[in-house]
Coordinates of C-alpha atoms and ligand atoms in Angstrom, one line a residue:
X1 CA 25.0 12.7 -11.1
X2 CA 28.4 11.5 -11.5
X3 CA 31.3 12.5 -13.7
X4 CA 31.2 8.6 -15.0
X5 CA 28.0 9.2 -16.5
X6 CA 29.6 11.5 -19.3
X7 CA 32.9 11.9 -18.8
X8 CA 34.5 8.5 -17.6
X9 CA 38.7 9.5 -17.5
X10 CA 38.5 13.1 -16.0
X11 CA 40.2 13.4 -12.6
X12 CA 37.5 15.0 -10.6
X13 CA 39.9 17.5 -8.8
X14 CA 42.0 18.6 -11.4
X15 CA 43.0 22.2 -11.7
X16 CA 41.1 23.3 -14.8
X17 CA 42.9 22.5 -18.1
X18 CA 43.1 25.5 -20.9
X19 CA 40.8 24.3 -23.8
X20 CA 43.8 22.5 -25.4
X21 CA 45.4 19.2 -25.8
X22 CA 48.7 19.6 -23.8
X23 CA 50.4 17.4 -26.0
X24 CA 51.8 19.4 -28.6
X25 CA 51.3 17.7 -32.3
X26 CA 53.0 20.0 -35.0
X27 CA 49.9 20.7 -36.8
X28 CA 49.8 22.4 -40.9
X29 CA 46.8 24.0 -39.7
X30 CA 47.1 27.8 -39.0
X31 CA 44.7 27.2 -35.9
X32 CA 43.1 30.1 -34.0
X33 CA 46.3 29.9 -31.8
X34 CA 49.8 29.2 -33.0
X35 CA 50.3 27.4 -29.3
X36 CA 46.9 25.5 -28.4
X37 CA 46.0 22.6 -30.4
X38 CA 42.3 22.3 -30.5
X39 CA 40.9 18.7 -29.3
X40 CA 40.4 16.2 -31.4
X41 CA 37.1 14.9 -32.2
X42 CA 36.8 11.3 -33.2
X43 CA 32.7 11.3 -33.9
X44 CA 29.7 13.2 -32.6
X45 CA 25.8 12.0 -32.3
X46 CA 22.8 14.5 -31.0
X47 CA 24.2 16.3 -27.9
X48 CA 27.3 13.7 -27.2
X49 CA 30.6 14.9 -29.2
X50 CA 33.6 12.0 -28.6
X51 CA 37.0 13.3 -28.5
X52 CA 39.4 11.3 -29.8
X53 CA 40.7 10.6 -26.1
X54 CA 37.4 8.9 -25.5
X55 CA 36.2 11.6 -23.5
X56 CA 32.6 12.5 -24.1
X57 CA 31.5 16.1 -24.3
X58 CA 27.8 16.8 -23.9
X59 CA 27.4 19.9 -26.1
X60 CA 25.7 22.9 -24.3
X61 CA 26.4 25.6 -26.6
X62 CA 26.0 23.7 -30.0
X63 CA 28.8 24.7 -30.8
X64 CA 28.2 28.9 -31.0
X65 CA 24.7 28.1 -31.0
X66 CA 24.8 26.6 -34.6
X67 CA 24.0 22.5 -34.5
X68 CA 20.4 23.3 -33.7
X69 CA 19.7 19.4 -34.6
X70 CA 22.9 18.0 -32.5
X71 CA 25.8 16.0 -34.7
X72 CA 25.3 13.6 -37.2
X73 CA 21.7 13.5 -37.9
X74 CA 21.5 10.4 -40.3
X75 CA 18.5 12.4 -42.6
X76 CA 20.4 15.7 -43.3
X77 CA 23.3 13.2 -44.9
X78 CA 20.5 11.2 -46.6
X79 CA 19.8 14.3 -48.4
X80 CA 23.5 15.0 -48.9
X81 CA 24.0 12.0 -50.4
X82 CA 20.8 12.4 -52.6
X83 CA 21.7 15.9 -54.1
X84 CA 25.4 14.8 -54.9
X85 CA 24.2 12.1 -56.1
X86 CA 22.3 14.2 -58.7
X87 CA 26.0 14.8 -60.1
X88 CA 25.1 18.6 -59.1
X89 CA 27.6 19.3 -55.8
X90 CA 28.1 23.0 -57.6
X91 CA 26.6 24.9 -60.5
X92 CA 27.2 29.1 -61.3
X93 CA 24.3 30.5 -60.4
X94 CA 24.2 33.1 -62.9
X95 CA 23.2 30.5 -65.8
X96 CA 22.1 27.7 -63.3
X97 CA 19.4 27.1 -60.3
X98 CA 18.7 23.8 -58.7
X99 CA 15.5 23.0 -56.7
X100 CA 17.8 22.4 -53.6
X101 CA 18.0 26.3 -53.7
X102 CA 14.5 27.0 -55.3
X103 CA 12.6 24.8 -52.5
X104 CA 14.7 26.1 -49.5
X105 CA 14.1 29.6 -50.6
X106 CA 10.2 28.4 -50.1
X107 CA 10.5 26.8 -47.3
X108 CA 12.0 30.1 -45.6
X109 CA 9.5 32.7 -47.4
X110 CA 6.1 30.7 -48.1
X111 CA 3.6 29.5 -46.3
X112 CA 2.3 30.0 -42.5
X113 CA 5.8 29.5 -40.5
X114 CA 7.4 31.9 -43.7
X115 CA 9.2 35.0 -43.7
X116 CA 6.4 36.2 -46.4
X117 CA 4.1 36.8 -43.8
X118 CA 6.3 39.8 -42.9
X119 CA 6.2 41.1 -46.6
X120 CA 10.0 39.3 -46.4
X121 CA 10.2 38.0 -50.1
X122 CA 13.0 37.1 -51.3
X123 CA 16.1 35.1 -49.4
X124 CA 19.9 34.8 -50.9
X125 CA 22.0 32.5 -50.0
X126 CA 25.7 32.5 -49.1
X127 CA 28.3 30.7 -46.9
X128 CA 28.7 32.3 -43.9
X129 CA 27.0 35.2 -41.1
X130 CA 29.8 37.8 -42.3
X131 CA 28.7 37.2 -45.9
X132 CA 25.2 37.6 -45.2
X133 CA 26.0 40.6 -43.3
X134 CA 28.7 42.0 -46.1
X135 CA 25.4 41.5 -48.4
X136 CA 22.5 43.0 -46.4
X137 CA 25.1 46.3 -46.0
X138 CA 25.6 46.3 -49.8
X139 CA 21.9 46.1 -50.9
X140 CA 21.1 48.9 -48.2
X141 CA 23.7 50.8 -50.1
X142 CA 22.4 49.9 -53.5
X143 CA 18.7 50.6 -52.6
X144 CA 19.5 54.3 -51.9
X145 CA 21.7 54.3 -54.8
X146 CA 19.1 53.4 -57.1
X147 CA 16.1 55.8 -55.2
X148 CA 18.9 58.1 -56.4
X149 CA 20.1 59.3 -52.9
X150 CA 23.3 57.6 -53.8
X151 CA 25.4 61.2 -53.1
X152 CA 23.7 61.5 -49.8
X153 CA 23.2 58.5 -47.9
X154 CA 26.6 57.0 -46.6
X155 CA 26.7 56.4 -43.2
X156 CA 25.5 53.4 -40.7
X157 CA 24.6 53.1 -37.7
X158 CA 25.1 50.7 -35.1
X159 CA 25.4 50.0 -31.6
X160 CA 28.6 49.2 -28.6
X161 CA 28.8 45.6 -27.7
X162 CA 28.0 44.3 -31.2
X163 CA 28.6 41.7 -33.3
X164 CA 28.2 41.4 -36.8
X165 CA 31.0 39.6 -38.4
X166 CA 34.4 38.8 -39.2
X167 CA 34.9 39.8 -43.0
X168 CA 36.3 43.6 -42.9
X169 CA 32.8 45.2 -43.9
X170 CA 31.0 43.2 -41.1
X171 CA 33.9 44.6 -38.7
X172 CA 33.3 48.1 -39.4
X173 CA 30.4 47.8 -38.2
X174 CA 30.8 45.5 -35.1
X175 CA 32.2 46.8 -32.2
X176 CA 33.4 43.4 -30.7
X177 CA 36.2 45.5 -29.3
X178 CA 38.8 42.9 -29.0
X179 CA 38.3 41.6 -32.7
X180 CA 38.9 44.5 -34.2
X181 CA 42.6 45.6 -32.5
X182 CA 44.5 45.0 -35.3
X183 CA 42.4 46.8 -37.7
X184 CA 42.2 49.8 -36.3
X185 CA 43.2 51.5 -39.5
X186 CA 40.7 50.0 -41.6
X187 CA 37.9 51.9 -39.8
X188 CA 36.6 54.8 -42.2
X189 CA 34.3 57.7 -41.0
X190 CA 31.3 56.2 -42.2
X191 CA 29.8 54.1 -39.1
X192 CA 29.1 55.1 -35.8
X193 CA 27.7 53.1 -32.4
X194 CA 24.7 54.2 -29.9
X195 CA 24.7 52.9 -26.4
X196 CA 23.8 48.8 -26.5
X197 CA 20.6 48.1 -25.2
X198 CA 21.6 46.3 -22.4
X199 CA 20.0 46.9 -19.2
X200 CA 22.1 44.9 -16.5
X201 CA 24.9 47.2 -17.4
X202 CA 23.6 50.5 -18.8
X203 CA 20.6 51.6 -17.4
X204 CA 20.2 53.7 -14.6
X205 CA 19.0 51.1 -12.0
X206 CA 21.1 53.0 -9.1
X207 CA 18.1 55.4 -9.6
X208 CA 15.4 53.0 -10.7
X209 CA 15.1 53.5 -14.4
X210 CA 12.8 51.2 -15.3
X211 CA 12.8 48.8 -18.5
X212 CA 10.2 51.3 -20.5
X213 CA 11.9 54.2 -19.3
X214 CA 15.4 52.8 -20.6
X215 CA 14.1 51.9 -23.9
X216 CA 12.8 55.6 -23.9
X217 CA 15.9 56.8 -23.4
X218 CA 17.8 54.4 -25.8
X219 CA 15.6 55.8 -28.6
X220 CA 15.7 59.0 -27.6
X221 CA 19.6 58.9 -28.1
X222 CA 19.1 57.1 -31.2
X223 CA 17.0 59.6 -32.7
X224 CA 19.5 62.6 -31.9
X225 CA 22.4 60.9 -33.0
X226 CA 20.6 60.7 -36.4
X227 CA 19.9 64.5 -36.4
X228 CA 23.6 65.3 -35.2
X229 CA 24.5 63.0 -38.6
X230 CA 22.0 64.4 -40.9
X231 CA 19.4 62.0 -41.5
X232 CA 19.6 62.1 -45.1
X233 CA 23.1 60.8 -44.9
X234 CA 22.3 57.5 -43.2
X235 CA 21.9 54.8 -44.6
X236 CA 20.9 51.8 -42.2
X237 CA 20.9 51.4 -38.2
X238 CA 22.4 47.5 -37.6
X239 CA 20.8 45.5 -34.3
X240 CA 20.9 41.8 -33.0
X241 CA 17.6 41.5 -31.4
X242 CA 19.1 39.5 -28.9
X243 CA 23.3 40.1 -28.6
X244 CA 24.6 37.3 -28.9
X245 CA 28.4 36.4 -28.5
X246 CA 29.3 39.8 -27.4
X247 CA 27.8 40.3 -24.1
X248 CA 26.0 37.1 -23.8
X249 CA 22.5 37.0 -24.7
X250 CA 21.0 40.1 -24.2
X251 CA 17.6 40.7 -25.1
X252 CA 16.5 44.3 -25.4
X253 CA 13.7 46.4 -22.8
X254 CA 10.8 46.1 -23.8
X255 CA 9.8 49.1 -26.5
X256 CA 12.4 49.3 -27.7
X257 CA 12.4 48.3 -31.2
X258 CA 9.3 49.8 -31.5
X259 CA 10.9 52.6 -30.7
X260 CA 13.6 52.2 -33.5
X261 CA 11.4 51.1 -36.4
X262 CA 9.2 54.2 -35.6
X263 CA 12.7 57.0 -35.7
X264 CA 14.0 54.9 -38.9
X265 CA 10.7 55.0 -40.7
X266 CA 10.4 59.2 -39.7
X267 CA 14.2 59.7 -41.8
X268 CA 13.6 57.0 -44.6
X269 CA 16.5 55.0 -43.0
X270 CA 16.5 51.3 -42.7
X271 CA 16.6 49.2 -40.2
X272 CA 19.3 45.7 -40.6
X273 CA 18.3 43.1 -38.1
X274 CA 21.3 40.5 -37.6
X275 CA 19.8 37.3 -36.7
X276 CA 22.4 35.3 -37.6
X277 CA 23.2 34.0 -34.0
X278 CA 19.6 34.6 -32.3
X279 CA 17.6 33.8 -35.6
X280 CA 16.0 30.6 -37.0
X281 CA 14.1 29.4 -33.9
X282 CA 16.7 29.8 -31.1
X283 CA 14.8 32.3 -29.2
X284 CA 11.6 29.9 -29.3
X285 CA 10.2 32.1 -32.7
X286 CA 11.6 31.6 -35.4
X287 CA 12.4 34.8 -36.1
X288 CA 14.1 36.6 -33.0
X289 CA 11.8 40.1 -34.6
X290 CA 8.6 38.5 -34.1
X291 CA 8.8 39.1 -30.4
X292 CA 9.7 42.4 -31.0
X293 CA 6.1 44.0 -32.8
X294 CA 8.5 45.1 -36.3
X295 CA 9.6 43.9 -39.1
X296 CA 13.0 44.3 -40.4
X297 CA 14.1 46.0 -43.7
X298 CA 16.5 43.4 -44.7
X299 CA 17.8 40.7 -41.8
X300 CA 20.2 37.9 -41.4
X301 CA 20.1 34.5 -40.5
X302 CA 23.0 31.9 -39.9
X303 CA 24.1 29.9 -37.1
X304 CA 20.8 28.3 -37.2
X305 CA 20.1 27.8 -40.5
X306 CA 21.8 25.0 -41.5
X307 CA 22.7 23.7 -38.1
X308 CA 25.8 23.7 -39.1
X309 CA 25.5 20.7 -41.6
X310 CA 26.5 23.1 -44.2
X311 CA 28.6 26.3 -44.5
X312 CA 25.3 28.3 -45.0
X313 CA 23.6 31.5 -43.9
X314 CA 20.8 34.0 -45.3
X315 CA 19.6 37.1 -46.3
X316 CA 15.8 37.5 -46.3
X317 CA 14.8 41.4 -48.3
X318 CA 11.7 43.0 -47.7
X319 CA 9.6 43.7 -50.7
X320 CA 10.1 47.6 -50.1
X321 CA 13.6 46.6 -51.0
X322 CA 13.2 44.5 -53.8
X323 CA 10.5 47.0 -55.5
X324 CA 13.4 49.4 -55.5
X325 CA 16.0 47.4 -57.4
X326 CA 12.8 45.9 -59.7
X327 CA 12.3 49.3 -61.0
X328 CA 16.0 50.4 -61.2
X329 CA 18.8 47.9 -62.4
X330 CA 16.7 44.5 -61.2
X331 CA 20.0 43.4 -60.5
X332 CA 21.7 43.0 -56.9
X333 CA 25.4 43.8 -57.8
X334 CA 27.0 41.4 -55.7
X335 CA 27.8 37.3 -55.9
X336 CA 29.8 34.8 -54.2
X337 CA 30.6 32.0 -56.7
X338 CA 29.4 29.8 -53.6
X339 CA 25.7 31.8 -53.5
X340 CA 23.1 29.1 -53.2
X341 CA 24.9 25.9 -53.4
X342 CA 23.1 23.1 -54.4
X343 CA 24.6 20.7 -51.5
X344 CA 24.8 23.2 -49.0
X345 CA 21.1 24.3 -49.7
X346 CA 20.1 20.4 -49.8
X347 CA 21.3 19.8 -46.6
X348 CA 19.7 23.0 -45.0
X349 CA 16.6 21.9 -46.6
X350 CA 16.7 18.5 -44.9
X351 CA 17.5 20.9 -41.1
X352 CA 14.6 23.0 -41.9
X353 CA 12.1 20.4 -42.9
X354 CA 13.1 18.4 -39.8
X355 CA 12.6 21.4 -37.9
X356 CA 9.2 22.1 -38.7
X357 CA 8.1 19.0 -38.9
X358 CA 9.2 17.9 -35.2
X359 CA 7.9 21.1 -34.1
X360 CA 11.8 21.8 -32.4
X361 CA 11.0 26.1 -32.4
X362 CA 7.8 24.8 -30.7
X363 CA 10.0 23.2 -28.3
X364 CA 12.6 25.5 -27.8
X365 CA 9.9 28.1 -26.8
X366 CA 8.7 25.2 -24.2
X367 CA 11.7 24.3 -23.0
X368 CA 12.4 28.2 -22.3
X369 CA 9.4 28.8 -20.3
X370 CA 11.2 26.3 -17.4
X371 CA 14.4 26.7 -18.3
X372 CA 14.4 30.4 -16.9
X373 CA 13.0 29.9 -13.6
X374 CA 15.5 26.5 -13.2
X375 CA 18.4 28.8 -13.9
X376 CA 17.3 31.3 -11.6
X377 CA 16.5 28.6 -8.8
X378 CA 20.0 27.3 -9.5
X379 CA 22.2 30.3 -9.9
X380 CA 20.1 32.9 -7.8
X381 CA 21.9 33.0 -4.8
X382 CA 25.3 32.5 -6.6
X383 CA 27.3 35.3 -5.6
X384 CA 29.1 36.0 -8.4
X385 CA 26.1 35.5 -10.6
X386 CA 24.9 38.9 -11.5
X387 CA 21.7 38.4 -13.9
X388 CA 20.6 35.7 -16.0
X389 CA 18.9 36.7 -19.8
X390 CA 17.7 35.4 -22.7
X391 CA 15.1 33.8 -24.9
X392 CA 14.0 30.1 -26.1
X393 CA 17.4 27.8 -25.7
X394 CA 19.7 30.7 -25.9
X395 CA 20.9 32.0 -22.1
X396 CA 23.5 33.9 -21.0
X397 CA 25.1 34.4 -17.0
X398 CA 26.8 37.3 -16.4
X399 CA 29.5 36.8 -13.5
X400 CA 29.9 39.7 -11.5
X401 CA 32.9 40.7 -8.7
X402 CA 30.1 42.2 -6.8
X403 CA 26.2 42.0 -7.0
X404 CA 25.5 45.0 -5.2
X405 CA 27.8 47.3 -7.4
X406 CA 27.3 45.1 -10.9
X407 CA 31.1 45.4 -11.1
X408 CA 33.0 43.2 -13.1
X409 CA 35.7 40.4 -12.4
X410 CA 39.8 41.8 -13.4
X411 CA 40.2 40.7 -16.5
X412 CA 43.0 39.3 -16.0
X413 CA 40.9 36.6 -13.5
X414 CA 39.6 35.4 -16.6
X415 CA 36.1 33.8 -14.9
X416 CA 34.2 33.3 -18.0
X417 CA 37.3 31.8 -19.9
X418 CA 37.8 29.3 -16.4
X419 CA 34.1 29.0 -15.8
X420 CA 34.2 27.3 -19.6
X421 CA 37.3 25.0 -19.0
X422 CA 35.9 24.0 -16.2
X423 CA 32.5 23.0 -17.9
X424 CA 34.6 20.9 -20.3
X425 CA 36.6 19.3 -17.6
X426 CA 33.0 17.9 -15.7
X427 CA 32.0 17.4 -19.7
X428 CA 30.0 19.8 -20.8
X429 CA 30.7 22.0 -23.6
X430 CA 29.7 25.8 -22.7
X431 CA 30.5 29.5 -24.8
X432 CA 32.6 31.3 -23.2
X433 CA 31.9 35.1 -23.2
X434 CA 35.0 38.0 -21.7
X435 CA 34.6 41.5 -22.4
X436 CA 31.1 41.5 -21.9
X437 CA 30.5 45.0 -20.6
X438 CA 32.7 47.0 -22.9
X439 CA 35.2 44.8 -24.7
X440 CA 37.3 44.6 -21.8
X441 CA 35.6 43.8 -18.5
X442 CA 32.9 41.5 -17.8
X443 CA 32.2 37.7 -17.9
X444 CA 29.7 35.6 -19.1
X445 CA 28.5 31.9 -20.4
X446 CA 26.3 31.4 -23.2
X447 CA 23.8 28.2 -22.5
X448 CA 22.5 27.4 -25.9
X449 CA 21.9 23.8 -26.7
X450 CA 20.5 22.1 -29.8
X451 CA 16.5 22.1 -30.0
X452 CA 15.8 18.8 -29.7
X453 CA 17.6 18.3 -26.6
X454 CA 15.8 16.9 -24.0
X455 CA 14.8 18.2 -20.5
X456 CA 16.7 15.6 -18.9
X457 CA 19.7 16.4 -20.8
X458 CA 19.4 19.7 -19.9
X459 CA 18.8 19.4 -16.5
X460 CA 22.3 17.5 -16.7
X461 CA 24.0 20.2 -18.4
X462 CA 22.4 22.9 -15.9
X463 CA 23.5 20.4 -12.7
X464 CA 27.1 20.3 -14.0
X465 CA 27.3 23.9 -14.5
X466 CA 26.2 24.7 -11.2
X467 CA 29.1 22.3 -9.7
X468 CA 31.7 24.0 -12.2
X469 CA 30.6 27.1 -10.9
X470 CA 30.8 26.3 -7.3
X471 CA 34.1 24.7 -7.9
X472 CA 35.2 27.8 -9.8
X473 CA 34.1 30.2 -6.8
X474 CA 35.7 28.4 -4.0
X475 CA 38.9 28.8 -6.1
X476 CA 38.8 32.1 -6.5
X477 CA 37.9 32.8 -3.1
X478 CA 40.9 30.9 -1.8
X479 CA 43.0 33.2 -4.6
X480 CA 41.7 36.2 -2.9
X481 CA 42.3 34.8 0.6
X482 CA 45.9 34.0 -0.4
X483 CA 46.2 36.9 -2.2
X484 CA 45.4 39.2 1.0
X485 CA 47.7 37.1 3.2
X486 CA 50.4 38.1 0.9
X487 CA 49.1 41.7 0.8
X488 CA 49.0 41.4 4.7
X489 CA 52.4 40.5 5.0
X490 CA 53.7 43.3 3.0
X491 CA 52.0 46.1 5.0
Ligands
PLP501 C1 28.5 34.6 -35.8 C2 27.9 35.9 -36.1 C3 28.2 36.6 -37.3 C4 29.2 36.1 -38.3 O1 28.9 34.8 -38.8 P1 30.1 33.9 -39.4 O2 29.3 32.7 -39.9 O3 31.0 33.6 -38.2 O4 30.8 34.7 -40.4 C5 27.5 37.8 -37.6 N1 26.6 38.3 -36.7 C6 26.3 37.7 -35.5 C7 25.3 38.3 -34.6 C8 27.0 36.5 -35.2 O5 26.7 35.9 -34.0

């Protein structure tokens, strides 16, 4: 395939750009750099995303795995339109509910595909993944306060190489290392991190640990690291079933969660799943849990959920939870005066009725059956590609220095951050994952496209990867080669 084909004015030998316009256009915005101005986009339909250059940018990643139905799907705005046109674009939803909210709330819990079936029952609806995850950390609090262990339980759990949000309570609990610098300060004594379940880089392969024996081990930890805090003091342990952003897709060995749910359920402790970036069909199910045998205590959902059409993301509450509060104060104390917004929940209506009705998590789980074996026919003989993982459309490469050793890339190489640019440059849009083993070394991509893409689109998007990558390893092989020369010289 050609660059033509989607990206018409980039010079094919370029040294990859940074992911920035270099011309600098005083901007009001307090972008996520003071120095790079973010391209501009012009328009965006299904996986194609214009920039106002006229490049086009096949999106990959959707995104950070969000547009799950691509850009500009003419329906979703149909139903926009619709519910504005109602004259209700907001309402406080102390005194007010609209059906946009009452029928998404069924569409998520009823029925066959529903949350229900897991004795989920109730969803609540806010803007964003930190929200959601700032809410499911409050009602775990406020379910022990009202079982009256309120003096006793205050800890959580969670684990390294974890991601659960932005907003400060969300941080406390992440340990997206580089995130948090800053913040240092605001971390009180109340959370603590097990070991991530992450096999590549932490089991004991050198002496052939296996995947059961590793999950084994993992709860093992888990459960003495609840005895060293007191059980009774702990409130929730916190888990992505697959990580997402922080070390790139990384689904955990198999038993695991088992495992978890069975030492939570022994202390009374409950378990948080945080599907924001794995939930809502990405992993081919469309709950991430259900390929785990357990059900969560309270989860999340966002990237997913409203594919991005709307600020929106989810908390789902198991009935265990909700009998609590039923019999104590029957009221969550906590609101957003954005909770449940009538256009926001319109237009992730209209994503998850297309959803369903297209059968797209049906597809994603196709899709994933050959995508995995394409990736590892492409990449396995890579040398610097060190394991592929993941579920459904949602794939992460780790780059490695050395595939004997596992070790890592310097940081300061920056593969992943290069491996991206270079993506964009041959026009494809790809997330970019550094940090991956431990917040400060390790590379990786995330490959997570919307669900409706095609399997020639993706075949594309896999093709021009493989020539980034190739492009990307020759480069750094003639760094090194230079670099020793130089060294050479010295000695
Ligand atoms: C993105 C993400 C969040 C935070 O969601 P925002 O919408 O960015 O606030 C929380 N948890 C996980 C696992 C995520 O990937």
């Amino acid at each position: 395939m050609g660059d033509a084909e989607i990206n018409g004015t980039a010079p094919k030998d370029s040294i990859p750009a940074p992911l920035v316009d270099s011309t600098p256009v005083p901007s009001a915005l307090f972008h996520r750099s003071l120095t790079q101005q973010p391209y501009k986009v012009s328009s965006a339909k299904g996986i194609y995303i214009t920039l106002s250059d006229g490049r086009v940018i096949m999106d990959g990643c959707a995104g950070a795995a969000v547009a799950c139905l691509g850009h500009g799907n003419s329906e979703v705005l149909a139903a926009v339109t619709a519910q504005m046109s109602t004259g209700v674009s907001y309402l406080h939803s102390l005194t007010y509910t609209t059906d946009a909210a009452e029928e998404l709330a069924h569409h998520i819990i009823d029925g066959p595909h529903g949350a229900g079936r897991f004795g989920l029952e109730r969803a609540y609806f806010v803007n964003s993944g930190s929200e959601a995850m700032d809410a499911a950390l409050k009602l775990a609090r406020q379910y022990f306060f009202e079982k009256g262990e309120g003096e006793q339980r205050t800890r959580f759990v969670s684990r390294k190489q974890s991601y659960h949000g932005t907003t400060i309570g969300p941080m406390l609990v992440s340990s997206f290392l580089a995130r948090k610098v800053p913040y240092a300060n605001f971390q009180g004594g109340n959370v603590s991190w097990v070991s991530p379940a992450y096999a590549y880089q932490y089991s004991n392969w050198r002496d052939g640990e296996t995947e059961e024996g590793f999950a084994k081990r993992l709860v093992e930890e888990l459960d003495k690291h609840f005895q060293e805090l007191g059980p009774e003091n702990v409130i929730a342990f916190i888990a992505e079933p697959l990580v997402g952003a922080t070390s790139g897709c990384t689904p955990a060995p198999k038993g695991y969660f088992r495992g978890v749910r069975d030492v939570c359920d022994k202390y009374g402790i409950l378990l948080i799943l945080d599907e924001v970036m794995s939930g809502m069909g990405r992993t081919g199910t469309l709950f991430a849990f259900e390929q785990e045998d357990i059900v969560p205590d309270i989860m999340t959902v966002g990237k997913g959920l409203g594919g991005g059409y709307s600020p929106v993301a989810g908390v789902l509450v198991h009935r265990k939870i909700v009998d609590v509060l039923r019999k104590g104060t029957s009221s969550f104390n906590h609101g957003h005066t954005y909770q449940a917004h009538p256009v926001g929940c319109a237009a992730t209506l209209a994503v998850q009725k297309i959803i369903r009705r297209e059968k797209l998590v049906e597809n994603v789980a196709r899709i994933g059956k050959w995508l995995y074996p394409h990736l590892l026919e492409t990449f396995g003989s890579s040398k610097y590609v060190g394991d592929i993982r993941g579920r459904g459309l949602f794939w992460g490469i780790e780059f490695v220095r050395d595939k004997a050793t596992r070790e890592s890339f310097p940081l300061a190489l920056g593969f992943g951050p290069r491996f991206q640019a270079t993506c964009f440059e041959m026009g494809v849009a790809v997330y970019p994952g550094s940090g991956t083993v431990d917040g400060k070394r390790g590379d990786n991509t995330i490959l997570s496209p919307p669900y409706n893409v095609t399997d020639e689109e993706l075949k594309k998007i896999v093709e021009v990867m493989k020539r980034a990558y190739d492009k990307l390893e020759k480069e750094v092989d003639e760094e090194a080669a230079r670099q020793n020369a130089v060294n050479g010289a010295v000695s």
